[in-house]
mmCIF file of C-alpha atoms in Angstrom:
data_model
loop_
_atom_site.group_PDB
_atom_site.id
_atom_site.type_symbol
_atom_site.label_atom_id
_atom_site.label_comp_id
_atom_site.label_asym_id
_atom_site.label_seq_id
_atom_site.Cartn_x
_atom_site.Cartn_y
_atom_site.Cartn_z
ATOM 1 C CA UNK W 26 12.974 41.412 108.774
ATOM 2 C CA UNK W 27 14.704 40.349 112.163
ATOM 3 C CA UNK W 28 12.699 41.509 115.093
ATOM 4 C CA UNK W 29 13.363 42.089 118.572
ATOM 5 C CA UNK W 30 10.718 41.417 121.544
ATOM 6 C CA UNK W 31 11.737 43.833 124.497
ATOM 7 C CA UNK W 32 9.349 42.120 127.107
ATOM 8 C CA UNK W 33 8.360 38.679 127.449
ATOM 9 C CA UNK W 34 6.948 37.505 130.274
ATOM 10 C CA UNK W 35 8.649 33.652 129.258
ATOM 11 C CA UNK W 36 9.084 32.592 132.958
ATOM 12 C CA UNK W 37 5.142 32.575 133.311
ATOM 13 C CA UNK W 38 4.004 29.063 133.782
ATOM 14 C CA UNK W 39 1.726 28.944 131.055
ATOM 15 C CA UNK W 40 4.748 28.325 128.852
ATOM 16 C CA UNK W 41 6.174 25.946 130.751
ATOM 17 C CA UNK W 42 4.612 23.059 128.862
ATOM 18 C CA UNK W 43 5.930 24.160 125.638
ATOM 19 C CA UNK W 44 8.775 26.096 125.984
ATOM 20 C CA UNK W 45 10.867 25.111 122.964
ATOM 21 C CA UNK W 46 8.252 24.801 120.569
ATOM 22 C CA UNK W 47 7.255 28.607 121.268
ATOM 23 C CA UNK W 48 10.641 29.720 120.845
ATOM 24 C CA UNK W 49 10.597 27.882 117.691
ATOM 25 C CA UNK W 50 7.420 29.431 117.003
ATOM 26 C CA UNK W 51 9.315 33.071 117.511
ATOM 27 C CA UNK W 52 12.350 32.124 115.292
ATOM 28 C CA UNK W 53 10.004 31.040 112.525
ATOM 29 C CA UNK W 54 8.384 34.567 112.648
ATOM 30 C CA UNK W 55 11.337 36.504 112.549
ATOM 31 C CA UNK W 56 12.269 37.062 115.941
ATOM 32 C CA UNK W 57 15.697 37.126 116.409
ATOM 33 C CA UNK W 58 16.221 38.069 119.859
ATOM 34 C CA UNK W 59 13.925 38.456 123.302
ATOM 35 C CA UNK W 60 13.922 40.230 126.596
ATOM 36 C CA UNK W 61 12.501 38.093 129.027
ATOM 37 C CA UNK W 62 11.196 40.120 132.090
ATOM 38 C CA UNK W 63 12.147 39.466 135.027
ATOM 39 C CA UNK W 64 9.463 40.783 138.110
ATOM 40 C CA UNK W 65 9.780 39.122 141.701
ATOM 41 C CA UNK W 66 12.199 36.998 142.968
ATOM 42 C CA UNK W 67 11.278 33.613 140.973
ATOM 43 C CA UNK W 68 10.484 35.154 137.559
ATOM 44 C CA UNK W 69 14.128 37.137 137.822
ATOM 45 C CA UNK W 70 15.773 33.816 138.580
ATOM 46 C CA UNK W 71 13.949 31.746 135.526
ATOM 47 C CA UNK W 72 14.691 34.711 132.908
ATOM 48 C CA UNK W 73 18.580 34.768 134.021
ATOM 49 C CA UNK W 74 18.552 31.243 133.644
ATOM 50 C CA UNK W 75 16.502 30.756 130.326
ATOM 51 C CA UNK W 76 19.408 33.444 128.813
ATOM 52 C CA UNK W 77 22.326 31.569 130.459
ATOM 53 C CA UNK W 78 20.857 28.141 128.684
ATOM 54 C CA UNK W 79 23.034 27.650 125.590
ATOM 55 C CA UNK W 80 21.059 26.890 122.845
ATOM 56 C CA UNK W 81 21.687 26.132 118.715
ATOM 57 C CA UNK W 82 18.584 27.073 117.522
ATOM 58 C CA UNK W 83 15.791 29.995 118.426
ATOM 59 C CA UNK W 84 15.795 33.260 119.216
ATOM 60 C CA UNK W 85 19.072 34.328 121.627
ATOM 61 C CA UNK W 86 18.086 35.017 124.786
ATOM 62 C CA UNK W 87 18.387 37.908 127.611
ATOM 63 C CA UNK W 88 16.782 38.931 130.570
ATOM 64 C CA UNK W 89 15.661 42.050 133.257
ATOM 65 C CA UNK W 90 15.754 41.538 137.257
ATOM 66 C CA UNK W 91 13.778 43.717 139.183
ATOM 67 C CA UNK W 92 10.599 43.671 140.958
ATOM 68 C CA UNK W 93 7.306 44.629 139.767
ATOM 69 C CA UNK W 94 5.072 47.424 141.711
ATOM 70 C CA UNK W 95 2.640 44.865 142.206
ATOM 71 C CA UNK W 96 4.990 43.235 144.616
ATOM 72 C CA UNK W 97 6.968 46.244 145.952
ATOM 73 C CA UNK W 98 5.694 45.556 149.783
ATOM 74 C CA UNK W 99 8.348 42.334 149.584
ATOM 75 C CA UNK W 100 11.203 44.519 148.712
ATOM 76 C CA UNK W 101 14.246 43.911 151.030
ATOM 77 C CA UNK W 102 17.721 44.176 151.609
ATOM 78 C CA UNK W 103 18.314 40.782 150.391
ATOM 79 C CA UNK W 104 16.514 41.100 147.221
ATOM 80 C CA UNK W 105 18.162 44.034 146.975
ATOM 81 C CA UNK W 106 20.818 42.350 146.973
ATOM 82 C CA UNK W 107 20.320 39.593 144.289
ATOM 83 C CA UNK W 108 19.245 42.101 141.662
ATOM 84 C CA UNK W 109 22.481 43.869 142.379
ATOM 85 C CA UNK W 110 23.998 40.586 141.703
ATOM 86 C CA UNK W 111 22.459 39.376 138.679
ATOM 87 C CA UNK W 112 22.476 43.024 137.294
ATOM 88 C CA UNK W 113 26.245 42.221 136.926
ATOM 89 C CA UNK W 114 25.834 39.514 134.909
ATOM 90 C CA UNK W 115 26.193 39.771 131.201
ATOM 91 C CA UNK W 116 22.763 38.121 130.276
ATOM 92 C CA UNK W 117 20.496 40.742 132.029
ATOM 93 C CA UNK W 118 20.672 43.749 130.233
ATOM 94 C CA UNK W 119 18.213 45.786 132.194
ATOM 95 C CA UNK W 120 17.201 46.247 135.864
ATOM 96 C CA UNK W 121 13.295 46.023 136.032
ATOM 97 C CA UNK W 122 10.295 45.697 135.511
ATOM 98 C CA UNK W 123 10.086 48.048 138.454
ATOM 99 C CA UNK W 124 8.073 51.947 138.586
ATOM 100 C CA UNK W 125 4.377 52.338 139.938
ATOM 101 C CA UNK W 126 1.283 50.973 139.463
ATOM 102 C CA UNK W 127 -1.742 52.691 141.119
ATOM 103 C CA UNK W 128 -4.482 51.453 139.297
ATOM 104 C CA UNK W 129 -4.708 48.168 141.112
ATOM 105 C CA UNK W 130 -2.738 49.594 144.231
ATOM 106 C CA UNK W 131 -1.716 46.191 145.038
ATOM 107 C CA UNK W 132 1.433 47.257 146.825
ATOM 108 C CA UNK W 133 0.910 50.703 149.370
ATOM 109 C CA UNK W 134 1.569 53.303 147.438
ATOM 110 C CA UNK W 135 4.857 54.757 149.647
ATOM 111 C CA UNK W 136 6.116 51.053 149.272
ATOM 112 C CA UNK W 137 6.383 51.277 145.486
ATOM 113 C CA UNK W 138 7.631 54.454 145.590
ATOM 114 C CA UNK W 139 10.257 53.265 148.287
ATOM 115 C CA UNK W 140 11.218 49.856 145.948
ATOM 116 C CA UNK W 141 11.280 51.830 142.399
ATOM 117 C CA UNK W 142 13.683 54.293 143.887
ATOM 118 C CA UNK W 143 16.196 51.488 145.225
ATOM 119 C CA UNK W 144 15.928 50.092 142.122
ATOM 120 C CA UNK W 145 16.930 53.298 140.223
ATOM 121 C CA UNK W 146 19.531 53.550 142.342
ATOM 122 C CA UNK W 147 20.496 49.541 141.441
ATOM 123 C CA UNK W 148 20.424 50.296 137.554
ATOM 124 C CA UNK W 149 22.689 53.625 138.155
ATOM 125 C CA UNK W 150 25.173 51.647 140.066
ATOM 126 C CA UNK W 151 25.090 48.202 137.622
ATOM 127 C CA UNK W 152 25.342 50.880 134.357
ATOM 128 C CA UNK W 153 22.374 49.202 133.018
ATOM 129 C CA UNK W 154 18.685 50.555 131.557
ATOM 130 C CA UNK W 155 16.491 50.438 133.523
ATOM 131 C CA UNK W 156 13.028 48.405 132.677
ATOM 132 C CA UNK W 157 10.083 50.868 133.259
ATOM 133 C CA UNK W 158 6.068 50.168 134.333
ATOM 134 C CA UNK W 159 3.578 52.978 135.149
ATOM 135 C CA UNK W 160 -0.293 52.672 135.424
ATOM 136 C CA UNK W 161 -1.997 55.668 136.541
ATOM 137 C CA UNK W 162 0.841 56.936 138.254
ATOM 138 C CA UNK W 163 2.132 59.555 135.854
ATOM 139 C CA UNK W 164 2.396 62.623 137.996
ATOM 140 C CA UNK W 165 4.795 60.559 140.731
ATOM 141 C CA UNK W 166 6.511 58.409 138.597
ATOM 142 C CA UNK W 167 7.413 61.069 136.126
ATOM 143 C CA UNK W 168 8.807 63.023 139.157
ATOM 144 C CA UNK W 169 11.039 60.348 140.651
ATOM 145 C CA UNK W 170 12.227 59.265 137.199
ATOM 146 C CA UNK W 171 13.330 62.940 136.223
ATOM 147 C CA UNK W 172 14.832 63.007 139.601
ATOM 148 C CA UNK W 173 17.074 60.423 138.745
ATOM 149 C CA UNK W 174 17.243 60.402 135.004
ATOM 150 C CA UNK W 175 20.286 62.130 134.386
ATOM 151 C CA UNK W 176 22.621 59.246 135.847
ATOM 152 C CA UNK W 177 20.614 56.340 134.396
ATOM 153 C CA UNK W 178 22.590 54.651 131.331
ATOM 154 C CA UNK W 179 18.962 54.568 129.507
ATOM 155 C CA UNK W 180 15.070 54.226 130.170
ATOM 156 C CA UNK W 181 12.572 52.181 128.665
ATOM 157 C CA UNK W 182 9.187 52.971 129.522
ATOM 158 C CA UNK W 183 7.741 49.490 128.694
ATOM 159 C CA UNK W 184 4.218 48.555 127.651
ATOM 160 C CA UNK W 185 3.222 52.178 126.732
ATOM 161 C CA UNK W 186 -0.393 52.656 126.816
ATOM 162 C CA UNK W 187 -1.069 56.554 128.426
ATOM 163 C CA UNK W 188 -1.674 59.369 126.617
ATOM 164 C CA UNK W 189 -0.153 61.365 124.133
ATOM 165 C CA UNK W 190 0.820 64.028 126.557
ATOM 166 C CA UNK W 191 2.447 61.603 129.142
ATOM 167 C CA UNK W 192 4.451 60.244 126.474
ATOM 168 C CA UNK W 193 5.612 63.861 125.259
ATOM 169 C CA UNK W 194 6.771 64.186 129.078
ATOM 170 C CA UNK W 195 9.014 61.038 129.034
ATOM 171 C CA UNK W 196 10.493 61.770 125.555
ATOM 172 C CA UNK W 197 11.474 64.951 126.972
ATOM 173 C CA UNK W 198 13.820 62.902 129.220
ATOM 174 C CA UNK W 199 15.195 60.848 126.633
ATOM 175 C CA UNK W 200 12.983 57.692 127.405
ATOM 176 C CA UNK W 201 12.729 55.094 124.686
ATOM 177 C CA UNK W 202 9.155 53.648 124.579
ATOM 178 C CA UNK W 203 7.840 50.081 124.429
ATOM 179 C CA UNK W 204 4.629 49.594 121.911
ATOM 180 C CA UNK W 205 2.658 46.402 122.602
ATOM 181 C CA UNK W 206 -0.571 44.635 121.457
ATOM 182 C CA UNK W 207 -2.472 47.617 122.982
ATOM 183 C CA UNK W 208 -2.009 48.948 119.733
ATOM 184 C CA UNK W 209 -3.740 46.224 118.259
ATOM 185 C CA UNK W 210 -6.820 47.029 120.372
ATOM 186 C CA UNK W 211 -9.422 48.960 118.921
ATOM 187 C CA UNK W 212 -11.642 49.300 121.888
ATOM 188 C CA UNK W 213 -9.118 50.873 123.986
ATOM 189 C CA UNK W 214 -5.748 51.452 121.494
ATOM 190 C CA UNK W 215 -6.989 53.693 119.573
ATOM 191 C CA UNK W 216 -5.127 56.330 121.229
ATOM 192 C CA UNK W 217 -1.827 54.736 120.164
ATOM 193 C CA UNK W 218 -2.457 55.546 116.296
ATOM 194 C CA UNK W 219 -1.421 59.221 117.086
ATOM 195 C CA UNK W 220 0.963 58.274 119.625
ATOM 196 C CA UNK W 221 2.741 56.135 117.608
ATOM 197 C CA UNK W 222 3.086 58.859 114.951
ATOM 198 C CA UNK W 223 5.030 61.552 117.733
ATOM 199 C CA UNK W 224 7.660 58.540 118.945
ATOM 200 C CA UNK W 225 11.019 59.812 117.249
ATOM 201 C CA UNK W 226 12.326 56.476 114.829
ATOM 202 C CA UNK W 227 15.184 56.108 117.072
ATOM 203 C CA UNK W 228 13.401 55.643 120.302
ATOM 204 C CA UNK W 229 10.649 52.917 119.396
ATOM 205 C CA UNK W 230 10.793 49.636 120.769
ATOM 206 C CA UNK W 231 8.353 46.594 119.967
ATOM 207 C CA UNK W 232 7.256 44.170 122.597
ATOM 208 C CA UNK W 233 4.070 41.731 122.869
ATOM 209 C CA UNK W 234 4.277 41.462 127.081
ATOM 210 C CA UNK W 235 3.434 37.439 126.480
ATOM 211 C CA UNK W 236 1.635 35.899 127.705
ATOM 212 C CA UNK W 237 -0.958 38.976 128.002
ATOM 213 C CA UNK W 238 -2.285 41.659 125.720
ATOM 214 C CA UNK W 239 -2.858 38.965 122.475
ATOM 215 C CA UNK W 240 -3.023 41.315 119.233
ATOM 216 C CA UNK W 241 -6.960 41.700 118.548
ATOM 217 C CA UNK W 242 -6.080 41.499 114.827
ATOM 218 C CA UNK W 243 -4.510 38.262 114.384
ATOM 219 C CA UNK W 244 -6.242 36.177 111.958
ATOM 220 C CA UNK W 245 -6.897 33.605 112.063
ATOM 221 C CA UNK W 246 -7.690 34.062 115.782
ATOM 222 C CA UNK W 247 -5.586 31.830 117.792
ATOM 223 C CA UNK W 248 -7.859 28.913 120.039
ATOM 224 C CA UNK W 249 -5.895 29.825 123.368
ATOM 225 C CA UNK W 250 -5.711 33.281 124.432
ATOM 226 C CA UNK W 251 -2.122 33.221 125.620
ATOM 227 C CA UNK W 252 0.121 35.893 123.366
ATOM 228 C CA UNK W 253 3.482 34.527 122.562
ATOM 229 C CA UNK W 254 6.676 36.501 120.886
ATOM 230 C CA UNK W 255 5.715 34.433 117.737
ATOM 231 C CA UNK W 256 2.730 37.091 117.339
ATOM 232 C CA UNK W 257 5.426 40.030 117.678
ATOM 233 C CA UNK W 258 4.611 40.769 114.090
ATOM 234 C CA UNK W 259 1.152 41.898 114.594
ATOM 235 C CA UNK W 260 2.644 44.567 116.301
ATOM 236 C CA UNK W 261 5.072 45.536 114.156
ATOM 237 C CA UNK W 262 2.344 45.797 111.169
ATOM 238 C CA UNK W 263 -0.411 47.689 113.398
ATOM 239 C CA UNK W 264 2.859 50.300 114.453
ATOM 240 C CA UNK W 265 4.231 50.414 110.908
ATOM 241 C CA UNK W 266 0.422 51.512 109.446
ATOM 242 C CA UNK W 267 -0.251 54.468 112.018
ATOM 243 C CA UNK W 268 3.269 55.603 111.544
ATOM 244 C CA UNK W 269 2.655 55.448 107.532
ATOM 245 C CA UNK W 270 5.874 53.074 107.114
ATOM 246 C CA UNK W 271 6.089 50.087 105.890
ATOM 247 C CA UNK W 272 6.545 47.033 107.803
ATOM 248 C CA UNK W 273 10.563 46.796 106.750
ATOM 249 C CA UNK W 274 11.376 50.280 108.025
ATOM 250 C CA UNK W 275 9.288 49.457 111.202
ATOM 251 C CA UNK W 276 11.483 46.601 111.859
ATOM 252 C CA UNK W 277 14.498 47.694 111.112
ATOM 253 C CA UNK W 278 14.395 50.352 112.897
ATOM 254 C CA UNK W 279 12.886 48.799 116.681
ATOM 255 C CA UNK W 280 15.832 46.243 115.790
ATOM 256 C CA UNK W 281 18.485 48.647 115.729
ATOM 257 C CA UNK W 282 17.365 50.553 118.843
ATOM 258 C CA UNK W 283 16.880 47.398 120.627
ATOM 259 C CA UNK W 284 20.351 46.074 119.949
ATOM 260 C CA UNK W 285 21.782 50.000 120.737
ATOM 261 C CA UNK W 286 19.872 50.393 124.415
ATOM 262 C CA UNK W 287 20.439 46.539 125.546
ATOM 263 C CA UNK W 288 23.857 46.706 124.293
ATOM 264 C CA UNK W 289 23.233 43.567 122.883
ATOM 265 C CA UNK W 290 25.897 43.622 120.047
ATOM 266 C CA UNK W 291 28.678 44.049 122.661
ATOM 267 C CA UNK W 292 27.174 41.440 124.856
ATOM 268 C CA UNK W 293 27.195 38.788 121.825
ATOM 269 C CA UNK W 294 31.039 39.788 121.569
ATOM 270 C CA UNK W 295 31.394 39.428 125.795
ATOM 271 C CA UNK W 296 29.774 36.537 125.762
ATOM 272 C CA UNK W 297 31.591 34.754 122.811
ATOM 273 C CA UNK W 298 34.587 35.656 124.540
ATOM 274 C CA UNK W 299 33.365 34.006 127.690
ATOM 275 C CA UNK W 300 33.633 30.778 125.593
ATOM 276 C CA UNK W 301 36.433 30.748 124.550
#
């Protein structure tokens, strides 16, 4: 049962120390393949390189650029510029993490709005998906991303935790959706178990959003509370039971979806050629 993880914070410090061993971790659990997210200027840097690395063994590699809401007051023409650069490159496969996040408002509000646009406009132009975060934000982000949906290769609205009726809106625009840990969460992912059940087969993505949102149900509970890709099938399970699937078809299917919206099988065959 090959998995894909769709978002990975990897260039996050906390893995520094053990880099290899986690993606050896991953491999061993069936993950065959992982996004890693690129945010800000650094993080977009580390995940193109990570997925440039050559490596025999582990999960194969690939990466986003973009910049998170969070940091949307340092957008500028010359990151602008860079994510229009790496965008081109074969080993990022989406332009993101960028949308709007108002629940910690850590960026004003017109400057998100300003950077997610730009970078709608940088997917559209690269012919990539585009990586997607909202928090609290529905009503504007829903209105900016219909604006601009129609000439956007593909969406991924990652790290889905809203309701039922905000995910109805963005399947109505032909989003795919990203299910996380969250799920895991019986405190506050609860909500998922019937959200999960109105997500169409073929737009369902998996993702665990490492090193954050560690799966609740894991047993037994891991010492440090850093989530890794390795725990991506805790998420497939707790996605597989409120759909009424078994794990297998859960799998299978995320996988295939992955591989379709990434292109991932055609950039295994670009960059094979690349090496030759």
């Amino acid at each position: 049962m090959g998995m894909i993880d769709i978002g990975a914070n990897l260039a996050h410090e906390s893995f520094a120390p053990d880099f290899d061993a986690m993606l050896a971790r991953a491999s061993a659990a069936g993950v065959e393949a992982i996004v890693i997210t690129g945010s800000c200027a650094a993080s977009n840097e580390s995940a193109f390189a990570f997925a440039r690395a050559e490596r025999r063994e582990g999960p194969q590699l690939h990466a986003t650029a973009g910049l998170h809401p969070h940091h949307a007051a340092r957008w500028n023409a010359r990151l602008a510029a860079r994510i229009a650069e790496l965008a081109q490159m074969p080993e990022v496969v989406a332009v993101g993490e960028c949308g709007l996040d108002y629940f910690r408002d850590l960026s004003p509000r017109p400057a998100q709005r300003a950077a997610f646009i730009a970078q709608l406009s940088l997917a559209i132009a690269a012919k990539k998906p585009v990586f997607l975060h909202q928090r609290d934000a529905h009503a504007d982000f829903l209105a900016i991303l219909r604006e601009h949906r129609s000439s956007l290769r593909d969406a991924i609205v990652h790290c889905f935790t809203d309701s039922a009726a905000a995910c109805a809106d963005y399947l109505a625009i032909d989003c795919h959706i990203g299910i996380t840990g969250w799920i895991c969460d019986e405190r506050r992912g609860a909500h998922l178990t019937d959200v999960a059940r109105m997500i169409p087969a073929d737009r369902l993505l998996i993702e665990t959003d490492a090193p954050y949102l560690l799966p609740r149900t894991l047993r037994p509970k891991p010492k440090e509370r850093r989530n890794e890709p390795a725990f991506l099938p805790a998420v497939r399970d707790a996605l597989a039971a409120a759909r009424g699937e078994s794990a297998e078809q859960l799998a299978t299917a995320t996988t295939a979806n992955a591989r379709r919206v990434f292109a991932l099988k055609q950039l295994a065959k670009q960059l094979g050629s690349d090496t030759n």
